[in-house]
GROMACS .gro file of C-alpha atoms in nm:
model
  298
    1MET     CA    1  11.461   7.257   6.771
    2THR     CA    2  11.524   7.619   6.674
    3ARG     CA    3  11.623   7.722   6.327
    4VAL     CA    4  11.674   8.033   6.117
    5THR     CA    5  11.386   8.042   5.873
    6ASP     CA    6  11.603   8.209   5.610
    7PRO     CA    7  11.974   8.150   5.681
    8LYS     CA    8  12.068   8.386   5.396
    9LEU     CA    9  11.969   8.687   5.608
   10PRO     CA   10  12.223   8.679   5.892
   11ARG     CA   11  12.281   9.056   5.893
   12HIS     CA   12  11.937   9.198   5.832
   13GLU     CA   13  11.599   9.048   5.921
   14THR     CA   14  11.493   8.690   5.976
   15PHE     CA   15  11.256   8.478   6.184
   16VAL     CA   16  11.356   8.226   6.447
   17ASP     CA   17  11.125   7.941   6.545
   18VAL     CA   18  11.118   7.865   6.917
   19THR     CA   19  10.895   7.641   7.129
   20ASP     CA   20  10.517   7.599   7.119
   21GLY     CA   21  10.484   7.714   6.760
   22TYR     CA   22  10.611   8.068   6.826
   23ARG     CA   23  10.818   8.247   6.563
   24LEU     CA   24  11.022   8.553   6.656
   25TRP     CA   25  11.120   8.844   6.433
   26VAL     CA   26  11.494   8.915   6.463
   27GLN     CA   27  11.703   9.198   6.320
   28THR     CA   28  12.083   9.211   6.314
   29THR     CA   29  12.297   9.520   6.257
   30GLY     CA   30  12.672   9.554   6.215
   31ASP     CA   31  12.968   9.332   6.141
   32PRO     CA   32  12.908   8.968   6.247
   33GLU     CA   33  13.282   8.935   6.317
   34ARG     CA   34  13.248   9.179   6.606
   35PRO     CA   35  13.132   9.072   6.954
   36ALA     CA   36  12.758   9.009   6.957
   37LEU     CA   37  12.528   9.225   7.166
   38LEU     CA   38  12.171   9.110   7.229
   39LEU     CA   39  11.910   9.372   7.320
   40VAL     CA   40  11.622   9.240   7.533
   41MET     CA   41  11.327   9.477   7.559
   42GLY     CA   42  11.059   9.507   7.825
   43ALA     CA   43  10.708   9.372   7.861
   44ASN     CA   44  10.464   9.402   7.572
   45ALA     CA   45  10.723   9.602   7.375
   46SER     CA   46  10.851   9.546   7.024
   47GLY     CA   47  11.224   9.534   6.963
   48LEU     CA   48  11.181   9.858   6.770
   49SER     CA   49  11.144  10.026   7.108
   50TRP     CA   50  11.525  10.020   7.115
   51PRO     CA   51  11.598  10.349   6.933
   52ASP     CA   52  11.755  10.319   6.590
   53GLU     CA   53  12.013  10.577   6.695
   54LEU     CA   54  12.119  10.359   6.989
   55VAL     CA   55  12.142  10.049   6.770
   56GLU     CA   56  12.358  10.237   6.521
   57LEU     CA   57  12.596  10.364   6.790
   58LEU     CA   58  12.628  10.019   6.948
   59SER     CA   59  12.686   9.856   6.608
   60ARG     CA   60  13.011  10.049   6.567
   61ASP     CA   61  13.165   9.804   6.813
   62HIS     CA   62  12.920   9.513   6.812
   63PHE     CA   63  12.707   9.283   6.603
   64VAL     CA   64  12.375   9.403   6.744
   65VAL     CA   65  12.070   9.178   6.766
   66ARG     CA   66  11.725   9.305   6.858
   67TYR     CA   67  11.400   9.113   6.834
   68ASP     CA   68  11.029   9.107   6.905
   69HIS     CA   69  10.921   8.905   7.205
   70ARG     CA   70  10.632   8.664   7.163
   71ASP     CA   71  10.304   8.853   7.124
   72THR     CA   72  10.474   9.174   7.014
   73GLY     CA   73  10.564   9.323   6.676
   74ARG     CA   74  10.597   9.073   6.392
   75SER     CA   75  10.644   8.773   6.619
   76THR     CA   76  10.366   8.519   6.669
   77HIS     CA   77  10.067   8.643   6.869
   78ALA     CA   78   9.904   8.338   7.026
   79PHE     CA   79   9.896   8.384   7.403
   80ALA     CA   80   9.522   8.317   7.430
   81GLU     CA   81   9.567   7.978   7.264
   82ARG     CA   82   9.916   7.891   7.389
   83PRO     CA   83   9.994   8.073   7.715
   84TYR     CA   84  10.346   8.063   7.858
   85PRO     CA   85  10.526   8.179   8.173
   86ILE     CA   86  10.744   8.491   8.169
   87ARG     CA   87  11.052   8.274   8.228
   88ALA     CA   88  11.000   8.119   7.881
   89LEU     CA   89  11.103   8.453   7.732
   90ALA     CA   90  11.452   8.405   7.874
   91ASP     CA   91  11.474   8.073   7.691
   92ASP     CA   92  11.375   8.257   7.373
   93ALA     CA   93  11.683   8.480   7.406
   94ILE     CA   94  11.909   8.174   7.412
   95ALA     CA   95  11.718   8.022   7.120
   96ILE     CA   96  11.797   8.333   6.915
   97LEU     CA   97  12.168   8.307   6.995
   98ASP     CA   98  12.157   7.939   6.899
   99ALA     CA   99  11.980   8.011   6.572
  100LEU     CA  100  12.229   8.282   6.479
  101ARG     CA  101  12.518   8.055   6.582
  102ILE     CA  102  12.641   8.302   6.844
  103PRO     CA  103  12.823   8.112   7.119
  104ARG     CA  104  12.848   8.408   7.361
  105ALA     CA  105  12.708   8.760   7.363
  106HIS     CA  106  12.686   9.075   7.564
  107VAL     CA  107  12.324   9.110   7.675
  108VAL     CA  108  12.142   9.433   7.758
  109GLY     CA  109  11.800   9.413   7.921
  110MET     CA  110  11.557   9.694   7.994
  111SER     CA  111  11.261   9.671   8.233
  112MET     CA  112  11.121   9.315   8.201
  113GLY     CA  113  11.421   9.255   7.977
  114GLY     CA  114  11.637   9.320   8.282
  115THR     CA  115  11.443   9.053   8.468
  116LEU     CA  116  11.512   8.811   8.185
  117VAL     CA  117  11.881   8.902   8.191
  118GLN     CA  118  11.889   8.811   8.561
  119LEU     CA  119  11.752   8.468   8.469
  120LEU     CA  120  12.017   8.437   8.197
  121LEU     CA  121  12.287   8.519   8.451
  122LEU     CA  122  12.162   8.230   8.665
  123ASP     CA  123  12.085   7.969   8.399
  124HIS     CA  124  12.316   8.048   8.107
  125PRO     CA  125  12.627   8.228   8.235
  126ASP     CA  126  12.838   8.040   7.981
  127ARG     CA  127  12.655   8.222   7.700
  128LEU     CA  128  12.718   8.574   7.834
  129LEU     CA  129  13.022   8.792   7.776
  130SER     CA  130  12.868   9.055   8.002
  131ALA     CA  131  12.529   9.175   8.122
  132THR     CA  132  12.377   9.522   8.141
  133ILE     CA  133  12.050   9.587   8.325
  134LEU     CA  134  11.848   9.908   8.331
  135GLY     CA  135  11.502  10.000   8.450
  136SER     CA  136  11.461   9.672   8.635
  137ALA     CA  137  11.409   9.558   8.992
  138LEU     CA  138  11.578   9.269   9.168
  139ILE     CA  139  11.390   8.944   9.105
  140GLY     CA  140  11.206   8.797   9.403
  141GLY     CA  141  11.344   8.573   9.672
  142ALA     CA  142  11.651   8.787   9.737
  143ALA     CA  143  11.852   8.764  10.055
  144PRO     CA  144  11.771   9.047  10.298
  145ASP     CA  145  11.974   9.366  10.252
  146PRO     CA  146  12.048   9.533  10.587
  147ASP     CA  147  12.083   9.875  10.423
  148ILE     CA  148  11.799   9.870  10.167
  149LYS     CA  149  11.483   9.716  10.304
  150ASP     CA  150  11.169   9.629  10.111
  151GLU     CA  151  10.980   9.908  10.284
  152ASP     CA  152  11.238  10.155  10.150
  153LEU     CA  153  11.153  10.068   9.790
  154PRO     CA  154  10.898  10.297   9.626
  155GLY     CA  155  10.642  10.161   9.383
  156PRO     CA  156  10.542  10.289   9.040
  157ASP     CA  157  10.423  10.644   8.986
  158PRO     CA  158  10.044  10.666   9.046
  159ARG     CA  159  10.009  10.827   8.702
  160LEU     CA  160  10.138  10.504   8.550
  161LEU     CA  161   9.905  10.289   8.756
  162ALA     CA  162   9.611  10.489   8.617
  163LEU     CA  163   9.733  10.437   8.261
  164TRP     CA  164   9.802  10.067   8.316
  165ALA     CA  165   9.442  10.020   8.427
  166GLU     CA  166   9.353  10.101   8.064
  167LEU     CA  167   9.608   9.859   7.913
  168GLY     CA  168   9.454   9.636   7.648
  169GLN     CA  169   9.137   9.841   7.607
  170GLU     CA  170   9.000   9.870   7.257
  171ARG     CA  171   9.077  10.210   7.102
  172ASP     CA  172   9.088  10.339   6.747
  173ALA     CA  173   9.429  10.423   6.602
  174GLU     CA  174   9.414  10.791   6.690
  175ALA     CA  175   9.310  10.724   7.050
  176GLU     CA  176   9.569  10.448   7.086
  177LEU     CA  177   9.844  10.682   6.964
  178ARG     CA  178   9.738  10.946   7.217
  179TRP     CA  179   9.742  10.686   7.496
  180ARG     CA  180  10.087  10.559   7.402
  181VAL     CA  181  10.236  10.909   7.384
  182ALA     CA  182  10.082  10.992   7.723
  183HIS     CA  183  10.237  10.673   7.858
  184TRP     CA  184  10.579  10.766   7.721
  185ARG     CA  185  10.546  11.114   7.870
  186VAL     CA  186  10.524  10.968   8.220
  187LEU     CA  187  10.789  10.702   8.152
  188ASN     CA  188  11.030  10.973   8.035
  189GLY     CA  189  11.044  11.127   8.381
  190ASP     CA  190  11.036  11.494   8.463
  191VAL     CA  191  11.397  11.599   8.394
  192LEU     CA  192  11.487  11.522   8.033
  193PRO     CA  193  11.289  11.720   7.773
  194PHE     CA  194  10.998  11.525   7.626
  195ASP     CA  195  10.922  11.557   7.254
  196PRO     CA  196  10.577  11.408   7.192
  197GLU     CA  197  10.636  11.391   6.818
  198GLU     CA  198  10.951  11.183   6.868
  199PHE     CA  199  10.749  10.919   7.048
  200ALA     CA  200  10.448  10.952   6.820
  201ASP     CA  201  10.678  10.876   6.527
  202LEU     CA  202  10.821  10.576   6.716
  203GLU     CA  203  10.472  10.439   6.778
  204ARG     CA  204  10.368  10.491   6.416
  205ARG     CA  205  10.670  10.288   6.308
  206ILE     CA  206  10.593  10.015   6.563
  207ALA     CA  207  10.231   9.999   6.444
  208ALA     CA  208  10.343   9.975   6.081
  209HIS     CA  209  10.596   9.708   6.177
  210SER     CA  210  10.335   9.514   6.375
  211GLY     CA  211  10.055   9.561   6.126
  212THR     CA  212   9.814   9.668   6.401
  213TRP     CA  213   9.737   9.939   6.654
  214HIS     CA  214   9.611   9.680   6.901
  215SER     CA  215   9.786   9.728   7.234
  216PRO     CA  216   9.956   9.401   7.339
  217ALA     CA  217   9.902   9.288   7.698
  218ALA     CA  218  10.003   8.919   7.700
  219HIS     CA  219  10.302   8.966   7.928
  220ALA     CA  220  10.084   9.129   8.193
  221LEU     CA  221   9.877   8.808   8.195
  222ALA     CA  222  10.164   8.558   8.182
  223ASP     CA  223  10.251   8.326   8.472
  224GLN     CA  224  10.506   8.489   8.702
  225SER     CA  225  10.604   8.171   8.887
  226GLY     CA  226  10.961   8.044   8.902
  227MET     CA  227  11.105   8.393   8.947
  228GLU     CA  228  11.180   8.381   9.320
  229ARG     CA  229  11.554   8.335   9.267
  230GLY     CA  230  11.712   8.659   9.378
  231ALA     CA  231  11.928   8.494   9.645
  232GLU     CA  232  12.102   8.292   9.372
  233LEU     CA  233  12.245   8.611   9.220
  234ALA     CA  234  12.509   8.605   9.495
  235LYS     CA  235  12.685   8.335   9.290
  236VAL     CA  236  12.697   8.531   8.963
  237SER     CA  237  13.044   8.565   8.811
  238VAL     CA  238  12.956   8.738   8.482
  239PRO     CA  239  13.063   9.106   8.468
  240THR     CA  240  12.743   9.302   8.516
  241LEU     CA  241  12.656   9.668   8.477
  242VAL     CA  242  12.349   9.802   8.655
  243ILE     CA  243  12.241  10.139   8.521
  244ASP     CA  244  12.072  10.364   8.773
  245ALA     CA  245  11.796  10.572   8.614
  246PRO     CA  246  11.732  10.843   8.874
  247GLU     CA  247  11.405  10.959   8.713
  248ASP     CA  248  11.258  10.611   8.653
  249PRO     CA  249  10.886  10.621   8.747
  250ILE     CA  250  10.856  10.239   8.759
  251THR     CA  251  11.168  10.133   8.950
  252PRO     CA  252  11.300  10.456   9.105
  253PRO     CA  253  11.602  10.466   9.334
  254PRO     CA  254  11.709  10.273   9.531
  255HIS     CA  255  11.592   9.978   9.317
  256ALA     CA  256  11.905   9.982   9.098
  257ALA     CA  257  12.135  10.006   9.401
  258ARG     CA  258  11.961   9.709   9.562
  259LEU     CA  259  12.000   9.503   9.245
  260ALA     CA  260  12.370   9.596   9.215
  261ARG     CA  261  12.432   9.498   9.578
  262ALA     CA  262  12.283   9.153   9.514
  263ILE     CA  263  12.531   9.073   9.233
  264PRO     CA  264  12.894   9.047   9.347
  265THR     CA  265  13.032   9.134   9.002
  266ALA     CA  266  12.803   9.434   8.949
  267THR     CA  267  12.904   9.794   8.889
  268LEU     CA  268  12.644  10.066   8.943
  269VAL     CA  269  12.655  10.365   8.707
  270THR     CA  270  12.409  10.653   8.700
  271VAL     CA  271  12.294  10.806   8.371
  272PRO     CA  272  12.175  11.154   8.472
  273GLY     CA  273  11.816  11.235   8.384
  274LEU     CA  274  11.733  10.883   8.264
  275GLY     CA  275  11.380  10.764   8.324
  276HIS     CA  276  11.206  10.457   8.183
  277ALA     CA  277  11.220  10.580   7.825
  278LEU     CA  278  11.505  10.623   7.578
  279PRO     CA  279  11.467  10.967   7.419
  280ARG     CA  280  11.726  11.095   7.173
  281ALA     CA  281  11.864  11.325   7.441
  282VAL     CA  282  11.997  11.032   7.645
  283VAL     CA  283  12.103  10.794   7.367
  284PRO     CA  284  12.467  10.911   7.327
  285SER     CA  285  12.545  10.889   7.700
  286LEU     CA  286  12.366  10.556   7.730
  287ALA     CA  287  12.556  10.411   7.434
  288THR     CA  288  12.886  10.526   7.583
  289THR     CA  289  12.797  10.377   7.921
  290ILE     CA  290  12.717  10.040   7.763
  291THR     CA  291  13.020  10.026   7.534
  292ASP     CA  292  13.256  10.131   7.813
  293HIS     CA  293  13.132   9.823   7.999
  294THR     CA  294  13.132   9.579   7.707
  295GLY     CA  295  13.465   9.703   7.574
  296ARG     CA  296  13.640   9.579   7.884
  297ARG     CA  297  13.490   9.229   7.845
  298SER     CA  298  13.509   9.154   7.471
   0.00000   0.00000   0.00000
């Protein structure tokens, strides 16, 4: 059974206990009387990776919830002792809504978070007011698309593959910070300006929040089975927004278009210049894109 560890903190920070002895750090922002909006971040990433500026803009219209996945941030780190499949992280999102007594929410998922949102669309449509997906590919097992074939889909930027080969290596704090900023530089894409100090400051805050500079890698090791369900998305009825990030070095076009075509209720919207990072330069337009979508479904 899930529970809020401290029920007197519904609008700030709390911890939610989920399965297998994992406890998740959860932060809420905004008026709890407004429609809830749950932010689901990508693999091995703390919830603080959602920019504070974006959270603040979204909280003008929503009760915003962001959280640390298992093995990130202040949540329990225990993958070596208690491994889990990636699909368990989707169950964690529902456990957080249950613990906060939120019957239905808008959900926004980035990268792996977008994969989890696809699972939520399939398994928990009754809990979703709407869904927004960015920086994510269509989950496996999808019906063939006559216009966008698998061979048309580019893979990740080779610069990222080189950096990912170093994921989880032991580095001192200074070296780890340099690696993370280099990673963000590639994720940002080559159109929007990149401010290394903006992302260095973000990583310093994440390290302080987490209490460590150790680079998490549990999600790269987690079981990927049970994800071959793309064909089921044809039955989705929840209003869904797919955001096309034209400069995304992980899931570049036409990944977003393929995902949108697989969901009958999906709308595809391009945010110019967007890559696989959320720099300040793109936050206002991204917030507007999300709230335009959620505002029609609240």
